[in-house]
Amino acid sequence: MMGEDVRLRAVVSLAQAIAAARTPRELWRGAAEAACDALSGSFGALSVWERDRGRLKVLVNAGARAPDEEEFPDGETYPVHRFPEITEFLHEQWAGGGAPRAWVETADGPAEGEHGYSHQRVDALRRRGRGCCVVAPIVLHGRAWGELYVARPADEPVFDRDDADFATVLAQVVAAGIAQQERLEEVRRLAFTDPLTGLANRRAVDVRLDEVLERHRADGSVVSLVVCDLNGLKRVNDTHGHAAGDRLLERFGSVLSLCGAMLPGALAARLGGDEFCLLTAGPSADDVVKVAEELCERAGGLKLGEGVACGVASTGDPIGAVRSARRLFRLADAAQYRAKAARATGPVVAGRDDAVLPLADTPPPSPQDRRRFRDARG
């Protein structure tokens, strides 16, 4: 039997592994590995119950994996009717307020005194040369979220009731870590998402643009920015009310998202007010311009709207060295300004319209111009 101080250190180690995780995958792997170590197992896994699809989905396999087990499997799922304990037996255990408990199964069937529906797990243990496993339900917000699974080889001692109780504690620590990460993910989502359209916001664009320009400087990959100003929003607000204006913004956001999907990895964003953008890294300048043309055409067909003024700046065009995000934004702004001034129905492209580069370097002085190009020092 493992001493209390050893188990306490194991719990602390698990909590630390979870706290150090920066992504969901790191959390899953850290939790499975730490739980496996804590229970002296050879293999650990974390699975989530996808209620809407009626299946258990394996998130991570850690430790001594069998040839058919990937670390982060894309398609390892099991219909819950093959493991009904998660919906039947376990639910009955805690539906009335009782705490969920882990249980043990062996290659010969359920361990003595244990409940469970063993046939599928028994088959898996035998097929992969494992002698026993302990399965601990992970409960989040009072509902079954998934399970923590730890196994030992056939020549190792079988898990006992004490191990199962400890696995229950470990699963509670994992649940707390998952809940914390979900809260952090929600905070990140809110911090980088425009609440009206659901698109990325300016903060998200700034972060991504810095990243892709760093890659551009390293390997020359093409970075393009499409800046759009939605025409006629003020008229819609004044004539039909702000609710109609919001609907126009949402509809254009959907069009922008649709067009962005034509460019692999594109980020569609609302910068604020009636200003939107697409940011791409990889697609050629010609491909981006074609999508910008499609965007302008689709925007022109929106009810109540008056189309968009669209400017494009791409490192794939002759625009000179782009050493900062501010510079690329200023070029796209200048192209957009030209499109708006000319009432162009299609995009104006920096490096293809001779007036854009000089305009970016010497922006219009008018204080009435709502678009003051981003910091003239760019």
PDB file of N, CA and C in Angstrom, residues 188-261:
ATOM      1  N   ARG A 188     -10.015  33.716 -22.790  1.00  0.00           N
ATOM      2  CA  ARG A 188      -9.267  33.975 -24.024  1.00  0.00           C
ATOM      3  C   ARG A 188     -10.219  34.218 -25.186  1.00  0.00           C
ATOM      4  N   ARG A 189     -11.269  33.415 -25.240  1.00  0.00           N
ATOM      5  CA  ARG A 189     -12.233  33.579 -26.326  1.00  0.00           C
ATOM      6  C   ARG A 189     -12.852  34.963 -26.293  1.00  0.00           C
ATOM      7  N   LEU A 190     -13.256  35.398 -25.116  1.00  0.00           N
ATOM      8  CA  LEU A 190     -13.860  36.725 -24.984  1.00  0.00           C
ATOM      9  C   LEU A 190     -12.851  37.823 -25.302  1.00  0.00           C
ATOM     10  N   ALA A 191     -11.596  37.591 -24.926  1.00  0.00           N
ATOM     11  CA  ALA A 191     -10.569  38.611 -25.156  1.00  0.00           C
ATOM     12  C   ALA A 191     -10.224  38.769 -26.629  1.00  0.00           C
ATOM     13  N   PHE A 192     -10.427  37.719 -27.424  1.00  0.00           N
ATOM     14  CA  PHE A 192     -10.005  37.750 -28.817  1.00  0.00           C
ATOM     15  C   PHE A 192     -11.168  37.615 -29.800  1.00  0.00           C
ATOM     16  N   THR A 193     -12.398  37.826 -29.337  1.00  0.00           N
ATOM     17  CA  THR A 193     -13.573  37.658 -30.190  1.00  0.00           C
ATOM     18  C   THR A 193     -14.448  38.898 -30.161  1.00  0.00           C
ATOM     19  N   ASP A 194     -14.934  39.282 -31.331  1.00  0.00           N
ATOM     20  CA  ASP A 194     -15.889  40.380 -31.413  1.00  0.00           C
ATOM     21  C   ASP A 194     -17.258  39.863 -30.984  1.00  0.00           C
ATOM     22  N   PRO A 195     -17.878  40.459 -29.981  1.00  0.00           N
ATOM     23  CA  PRO A 195     -19.123  39.892 -29.440  1.00  0.00           C
ATOM     24  C   PRO A 195     -20.310  39.954 -30.391  1.00  0.00           C
ATOM     25  N   LEU A 196     -20.343  40.902 -31.309  1.00  0.00           N
ATOM     26  CA  LEU A 196     -21.495  41.025 -32.200  1.00  0.00           C
ATOM     27  C   LEU A 196     -21.445  40.004 -33.331  1.00  0.00           C
ATOM     28  N   THR A 197     -20.302  39.886 -33.991  1.00  0.00           N
ATOM     29  CA  THR A 197     -20.200  39.043 -35.184  1.00  0.00           C
ATOM     30  C   THR A 197     -19.637  37.652 -34.904  1.00  0.00           C
ATOM     31  N   GLY A 198     -18.971  37.491 -33.775  1.00  0.00           N
ATOM     32  CA  GLY A 198     -18.315  36.227 -33.499  1.00  0.00           C
ATOM     33  C   GLY A 198     -16.988  36.062 -34.219  1.00  0.00           C
ATOM     34  N   LEU A 199     -16.581  37.065 -34.985  1.00  0.00           N
ATOM     35  CA  LEU A 199     -15.286  37.033 -35.657  1.00  0.00           C
ATOM     36  C   LEU A 199     -14.180  37.377 -34.658  1.00  0.00           C
ATOM     37  N   ALA A 200     -12.940  37.230 -35.096  1.00  0.00           N
ATOM     38  CA  ALA A 200     -11.824  37.688 -34.273  1.00  0.00           C
ATOM     39  C   ALA A 200     -11.906  39.205 -34.113  1.00  0.00           C
ATOM     40  N   ASN A 201     -11.243  39.733 -33.086  1.00  0.00           N
ATOM     41  CA  ASN A 201     -11.224  41.183 -32.894  1.00  0.00           C
ATOM     42  C   ASN A 201      -9.837  41.744 -33.210  1.00  0.00           C
ATOM     43  N   ARG A 202      -9.663  43.046 -32.994  1.00  0.00           N
ATOM     44  CA  ARG A 202      -8.403  43.700 -33.347  1.00  0.00           C
ATOM     45  C   ARG A 202      -7.230  43.110 -32.564  1.00  0.00           C
ATOM     46  N   ARG A 203      -7.446  42.772 -31.310  1.00  0.00           N
ATOM     47  CA  ARG A 203      -6.369  42.197 -30.505  1.00  0.00           C
ATOM     48  C   ARG A 203      -5.877  40.890 -31.129  1.00  0.00           C
ATOM     49  N   ALA A 204      -6.814  40.051 -31.569  1.00  0.00           N
ATOM     50  CA  ALA A 204      -6.438  38.783 -32.189  1.00  0.00           C
ATOM     51  C   ALA A 204      -5.652  39.011 -33.479  1.00  0.00           C
ATOM     52  N   VAL A 205      -6.060  40.013 -34.252  1.00  0.00           N
ATOM     53  CA  VAL A 205      -5.355  40.328 -35.496  1.00  0.00           C
ATOM     54  C   VAL A 205      -3.927  40.777 -35.201  1.00  0.00           C
ATOM     55  N   ASP A 206      -3.766  41.648 -34.208  1.00  0.00           N
ATOM     56  CA  ASP A 206      -2.428  42.136 -33.867  1.00  0.00           C
ATOM     57  C   ASP A 206      -1.498  40.995 -33.478  1.00  0.00           C
ATOM     58  N   VAL A 207      -2.023  40.065 -32.671  1.00  0.00           N
ATOM     59  CA  VAL A 207      -1.202  38.937 -32.230  1.00  0.00           C
ATOM     60  C   VAL A 207      -0.816  38.060 -33.416  1.00  0.00           C
ATOM     61  N   ARG A 208      -1.809  37.712 -34.250  1.00  0.00           N
ATOM     62  CA  ARG A 208      -1.539  36.838 -35.397  1.00  0.00           C
ATOM     63  C   ARG A 208      -0.618  37.517 -36.414  1.00  0.00           C
ATOM     64  N   LEU A 209      -0.826  38.811 -36.629  1.00  0.00           N
ATOM     65  CA  LEU A 209      -0.017  39.510 -37.626  1.00  0.00           C
ATOM     66  C   LEU A 209       1.448  39.553 -37.207  1.00  0.00           C
ATOM     67  N   ASP A 210       1.697  39.776 -35.938  1.00  0.00           N
ATOM     68  CA  ASP A 210       3.084  39.743 -35.464  1.00  0.00           C
ATOM     69  C   ASP A 210       3.703  38.371 -35.706  1.00  0.00           C
ATOM     70  N   GLU A 211       2.931  37.315 -35.465  1.00  0.00           N
ATOM     71  CA  GLU A 211       3.436  35.947 -35.641  1.00  0.00           C
ATOM     72  C   GLU A 211       3.764  35.655 -37.101  1.00  0.00           C
ATOM     73  N   VAL A 212       2.835  35.987 -38.008  1.00  0.00           N
ATOM     74  CA  VAL A 212       3.049  35.626 -39.409  1.00  0.00           C
ATOM     75  C   VAL A 212       4.108  36.503 -40.065  1.00  0.00           C
ATOM     76  N   LEU A 213       4.258  37.736 -39.612  1.00  0.00           N
ATOM     77  CA  LEU A 213       5.327  38.577 -40.162  1.00  0.00           C
ATOM     78  C   LEU A 213       6.692  38.093 -39.692  1.00  0.00           C
ATOM     79  N   GLU A 214       6.752  37.562 -38.497  1.00  0.00           N
ATOM     80  CA  GLU A 214       8.016  36.980 -38.045  1.00  0.00           C
ATOM     81  C   GLU A 214       8.389  35.792 -38.934  1.00  0.00           C
ATOM     82  N   ARG A 215       7.392  34.984 -39.296  1.00  0.00           N
ATOM     83  CA  ARG A 215       7.662  33.867 -40.197  1.00  0.00           C
ATOM     84  C   ARG A 215       8.026  34.371 -41.587  1.00  0.00           C
ATOM     85  N   HIS A 216       7.378  35.430 -42.033  1.00  0.00           N
ATOM     86  CA  HIS A 216       7.700  36.028 -43.331  1.00  0.00           C
ATOM     87  C   HIS A 216       9.151  36.486 -43.369  1.00  0.00           C
ATOM     88  N   ARG A 217       9.624  37.106 -42.313  1.00  0.00           N
ATOM     89  CA  ARG A 217      11.010  37.562 -42.273  1.00  0.00           C
ATOM     90  C   ARG A 217      11.984  36.390 -42.245  1.00  0.00           C
ATOM     91  N   ALA A 218      11.523  35.257 -41.693  1.00  0.00           N
ATOM     92  CA  ALA A 218      12.404  34.088 -41.595  1.00  0.00           C
ATOM     93  C   ALA A 218      12.467  33.292 -42.897  1.00  0.00           C
ATOM     94  N   ASP A 219      11.304  33.114 -43.554  1.00  0.00           N
ATOM     95  CA  ASP A 219      11.312  32.239 -44.725  1.00  0.00           C
ATOM     96  C   ASP A 219      10.676  32.840 -45.975  1.00  0.00           C
ATOM     97  N   GLY A 220      10.246  34.104 -45.895  1.00  0.00           N
ATOM     98  CA  GLY A 220       9.687  34.762 -47.069  1.00  0.00           C
ATOM     99  C   GLY A 220       8.257  34.398 -47.393  1.00  0.00           C
ATOM    100  N   SER A 221       7.559  33.673 -46.514  1.00  0.00           N
ATOM    101  CA  SER A 221       6.171  33.296 -46.785  1.00  0.00           C
ATOM    102  C   SER A 221       5.311  34.548 -46.976  1.00  0.00           C
ATOM    103  N   VAL A 222       4.346  34.442 -47.864  1.00  0.00           N
ATOM    104  CA  VAL A 222       3.510  35.590 -48.228  1.00  0.00           C
ATOM    105  C   VAL A 222       2.498  35.896 -47.129  1.00  0.00           C
ATOM    106  N   VAL A 223       2.441  37.156 -46.737  1.00  0.00           N
ATOM    107  CA  VAL A 223       1.459  37.629 -45.768  1.00  0.00           C
ATOM    108  C   VAL A 223       0.606  38.691 -46.447  1.00  0.00           C
ATOM    109  N   SER A 224      -0.706  38.563 -46.342  1.00  0.00           N
ATOM    110  CA  SER A 224      -1.616  39.505 -46.998  1.00  0.00           C
ATOM    111  C   SER A 224      -2.662  40.001 -46.014  1.00  0.00           C
ATOM    112  N   LEU A 225      -3.055  41.244 -46.198  1.00  0.00           N
ATOM    113  CA  LEU A 225      -4.066  41.863 -45.352  1.00  0.00           C
ATOM    114  C   LEU A 225      -5.109  42.532 -46.239  1.00  0.00           C
ATOM    115  N   VAL A 226      -6.362  42.158 -46.035  1.00  0.00           N
ATOM    116  CA  VAL A 226      -7.482  42.761 -46.751  1.00  0.00           C
ATOM    117  C   VAL A 226      -8.270  43.583 -45.727  1.00  0.00           C
ATOM    118  N   VAL A 227      -8.372  44.884 -45.953  1.00  0.00           N
ATOM    119  CA  VAL A 227      -9.105  45.758 -45.046  1.00  0.00           C
ATOM    120  C   VAL A 227     -10.365  46.250 -45.753  1.00  0.00           C
ATOM    121  N   CYS A 228     -11.504  46.108 -45.091  1.00  0.00           N
ATOM    122  CA  CYS A 228     -12.794  46.468 -45.683  1.00  0.00           C
ATOM    123  C   CYS A 228     -13.525  47.479 -44.813  1.00  0.00           C
ATOM    124  N   ASP A 229     -14.115  48.455 -45.454  1.00  0.00           N
ATOM    125  CA  ASP A 229     -14.960  49.419 -44.763  1.00  0.00           C
ATOM    126  C   ASP A 229     -16.368  49.241 -45.318  1.00  0.00           C
ATOM    127  N   LEU A 230     -17.308  48.884 -44.438  1.00  0.00           N
ATOM    128  CA  LEU A 230     -18.681  48.618 -44.860  1.00  0.00           C
ATOM    129  C   LEU A 230     -19.385  49.933 -45.170  1.00  0.00           C
ATOM    130  N   ASN A 231     -19.777  50.126 -46.409  1.00  0.00           N
ATOM    131  CA  ASN A 231     -20.390  51.390 -46.826  1.00  0.00           C
ATOM    132  C   ASN A 231     -21.857  51.462 -46.381  1.00  0.00           C
ATOM    133  N   GLY A 232     -22.286  52.645 -46.006  1.00  0.00           N
ATOM    134  CA  GLY A 232     -23.698  52.899 -45.757  1.00  0.00           C
ATOM    135  C   GLY A 232     -24.205  52.514 -44.383  1.00  0.00           C
ATOM    136  N   LEU A 233     -23.322  52.141 -43.457  1.00  0.00           N
ATOM    137  CA  LEU A 233     -23.802  51.716 -42.139  1.00  0.00           C
ATOM    138  C   LEU A 233     -24.499  52.863 -41.401  1.00  0.00           C
ATOM    139  N   LYS A 234     -23.935  54.061 -41.494  1.00  0.00           N
ATOM    140  CA  LYS A 234     -24.550  55.205 -40.789  1.00  0.00           C
ATOM    141  C   LYS A 234     -25.955  55.479 -41.334  1.00  0.00           C
ATOM    142  N   ARG A 235     -26.106  55.381 -42.645  1.00  0.00           N
ATOM    143  CA  ARG A 235     -27.433  55.612 -43.232  1.00  0.00           C
ATOM    144  C   ARG A 235     -28.428  54.570 -42.725  1.00  0.00           C
ATOM    145  N   VAL A 236     -27.991  53.320 -42.639  1.00  0.00           N
ATOM    146  CA  VAL A 236     -28.871  52.257 -42.148  1.00  0.00           C
ATOM    147  C   VAL A 236     -29.257  52.531 -40.697  1.00  0.00           C
ATOM    148  N   ASN A 237     -28.271  52.903 -39.889  1.00  0.00           N
ATOM    149  CA  ASN A 237     -28.559  53.210 -38.479  1.00  0.00           C
ATOM    150  C   ASN A 237     -29.539  54.373 -38.348  1.00  0.00           C
ATOM    151  N   ASP A 238     -29.310  55.421 -39.136  1.00  0.00           N
ATOM    152  CA  ASP A 238     -30.155  56.617 -39.051  1.00  0.00           C
ATOM    153  C   ASP A 238     -31.556  56.368 -39.590  1.00  0.00           C
ATOM    154  N   THR A 239     -31.667  55.533 -40.615  1.00  0.00           N
ATOM    155  CA  THR A 239     -32.944  55.312 -41.290  1.00  0.00           C
ATOM    156  C   THR A 239     -33.750  54.166 -40.671  1.00  0.00           C
ATOM    157  N   HIS A 240     -33.063  53.088 -40.351  1.00  0.00           N
ATOM    158  CA  HIS A 240     -33.758  51.881 -39.914  1.00  0.00           C
ATOM    159  C   HIS A 240     -33.483  51.508 -38.460  1.00  0.00           C
ATOM    160  N   GLY A 241     -32.587  52.224 -37.813  1.00  0.00           N
ATOM    161  CA  GLY A 241     -32.281  51.931 -36.417  1.00  0.00           C
ATOM    162  C   GLY A 241     -31.032  51.077 -36.261  1.00  0.00           C
ATOM    163  N   HIS A 242     -30.467  51.114 -35.063  1.00  0.00           N
ATOM    164  CA  HIS A 242     -29.208  50.413 -34.817  1.00  0.00           C
ATOM    165  C   HIS A 242     -29.361  48.894 -34.846  1.00  0.00           C
ATOM    166  N   ALA A 243     -30.552  48.388 -34.572  1.00  0.00           N
ATOM    167  CA  ALA A 243     -30.754  46.942 -34.664  1.00  0.00           C
ATOM    168  C   ALA A 243     -30.550  46.476 -36.103  1.00  0.00           C
ATOM    169  N   ALA A 244     -31.052  47.263 -37.066  1.00  0.00           N
ATOM    170  CA  ALA A 244     -30.849  46.931 -38.479  1.00  0.00           C
ATOM    171  C   ALA A 244     -29.372  47.056 -38.840  1.00  0.00           C
ATOM    172  N   GLY A 245     -28.710  48.065 -38.278  1.00  0.00           N
ATOM    173  CA  GLY A 245     -27.281  48.215 -38.523  1.00  0.00           C
ATOM    174  C   GLY A 245     -26.487  47.034 -37.989  1.00  0.00           C
ATOM    175  N   ASP A 246     -26.882  46.552 -36.826  1.00  0.00           N
ATOM    176  CA  ASP A 246     -26.204  45.375 -36.263  1.00  0.00           C
ATOM    177  C   ASP A 246     -26.416  44.151 -37.141  1.00  0.00           C
ATOM    178  N   ARG A 247     -27.628  44.017 -37.685  1.00  0.00           N
ATOM    179  CA  ARG A 247     -27.886  42.873 -38.562  1.00  0.00           C
ATOM    180  C   ARG A 247     -27.021  42.949 -39.812  1.00  0.00           C
ATOM    181  N   LEU A 248     -26.834  44.165 -40.332  1.00  0.00           N
ATOM    182  CA  LEU A 248     -25.974  44.333 -41.503  1.00  0.00           C
ATOM    183  C   LEU A 248     -24.539  43.946 -41.166  1.00  0.00           C
ATOM    184  N   LEU A 249     -24.064  44.364 -40.006  1.00  0.00           N
ATOM    185  CA  LEU A 249     -22.715  43.997 -39.587  1.00  0.00           C
ATOM    186  C   LEU A 249     -22.577  42.483 -39.447  1.00  0.00           C
ATOM    187  N   GLU A 250     -23.585  41.851 -38.858  1.00  0.00           N
ATOM    188  CA  GLU A 250     -23.547  40.401 -38.691  1.00  0.00           C
ATOM    189  C   GLU A 250     -23.558  39.687 -40.040  1.00  0.00           C
ATOM    190  N   ARG A 251     -24.385  40.179 -40.964  1.00  0.00           N
ATOM    191  CA  ARG A 251     -24.467  39.537 -42.275  1.00  0.00           C
ATOM    192  C   ARG A 251     -23.160  39.696 -43.045  1.00  0.00           C
ATOM    193  N   PHE A 252     -22.569  40.889 -42.959  1.00  0.00           N
ATOM    194  CA  PHE A 252     -21.289  41.047 -43.643  1.00  0.00           C
ATOM    195  C   PHE A 252     -20.214  40.187 -42.976  1.00  0.00           C
ATOM    196  N   GLY A 253     -20.299  40.074 -41.661  1.00  0.00           N
ATOM    197  CA  GLY A 253     -19.357  39.199 -40.966  1.00  0.00           C
ATOM    198  C   GLY A 253     -19.453  37.770 -41.467  1.00  0.00           C
ATOM    199  N   SER A 254     -20.667  37.303 -41.734  1.00  0.00           N
ATOM    200  CA  SER A 254     -20.856  35.955 -42.265  1.00  0.00           C
ATOM    201  C   SER A 254     -20.277  35.827 -43.669  1.00  0.00           C
ATOM    202  N   VAL A 255     -20.468  36.869 -44.487  1.00  0.00           N
ATOM    203  CA  VAL A 255     -19.903  36.865 -45.837  1.00  0.00           C
ATOM    204  C   VAL A 255     -18.374  36.842 -45.767  1.00  0.00           C
ATOM    205  N   LEU A 256     -17.817  37.635 -44.867  1.00  0.00           N
ATOM    206  CA  LEU A 256     -16.361  37.678 -44.709  1.00  0.00           C
ATOM    207  C   LEU A 256     -15.828  36.321 -44.269  1.00  0.00           C
ATOM    208  N   SER A 257     -16.529  35.684 -43.341  1.00  0.00           N
ATOM    209  CA  SER A 257     -16.116  34.362 -42.873  1.00  0.00           C
ATOM    210  C   SER A 257     -16.166  33.350 -44.008  1.00  0.00           C
ATOM    211  N   LEU A 258     -17.236  33.406 -44.814  1.00  0.00           N
ATOM    212  CA  LEU A 258     -17.373  32.494 -45.943  1.00  0.00           C
ATOM    213  C   LEU A 258     -16.222  32.679 -46.930  1.00  0.00           C
ATOM    214  N   CYS A 259     -15.913  33.923 -47.265  1.00  0.00           N
ATOM    215  CA  CYS A 259     -14.835  34.187 -48.217  1.00  0.00           C
ATOM    216  C   CYS A 259     -13.479  33.826 -47.618  1.00  0.00           C
ATOM    217  N   GLY A 260     -13.314  34.080 -46.337  1.00  0.00           N
ATOM    218  CA  GLY A 260     -12.061  33.725 -45.690  1.00  0.00           C
ATOM    219  C   GLY A 260     -11.798  32.237 -45.738  1.00  0.00           C
ATOM    220  N   ALA A 261     -12.870  31.429 -45.709  1.00  0.00           N
ATOM    221  CA  ALA A 261     -12.722  29.974 -45.759  1.00  0.00           C
ATOM    222  C   ALA A 261     -12.142  29.505 -47.089  1.00  0.00           C
TER     223      ALA A 261
END
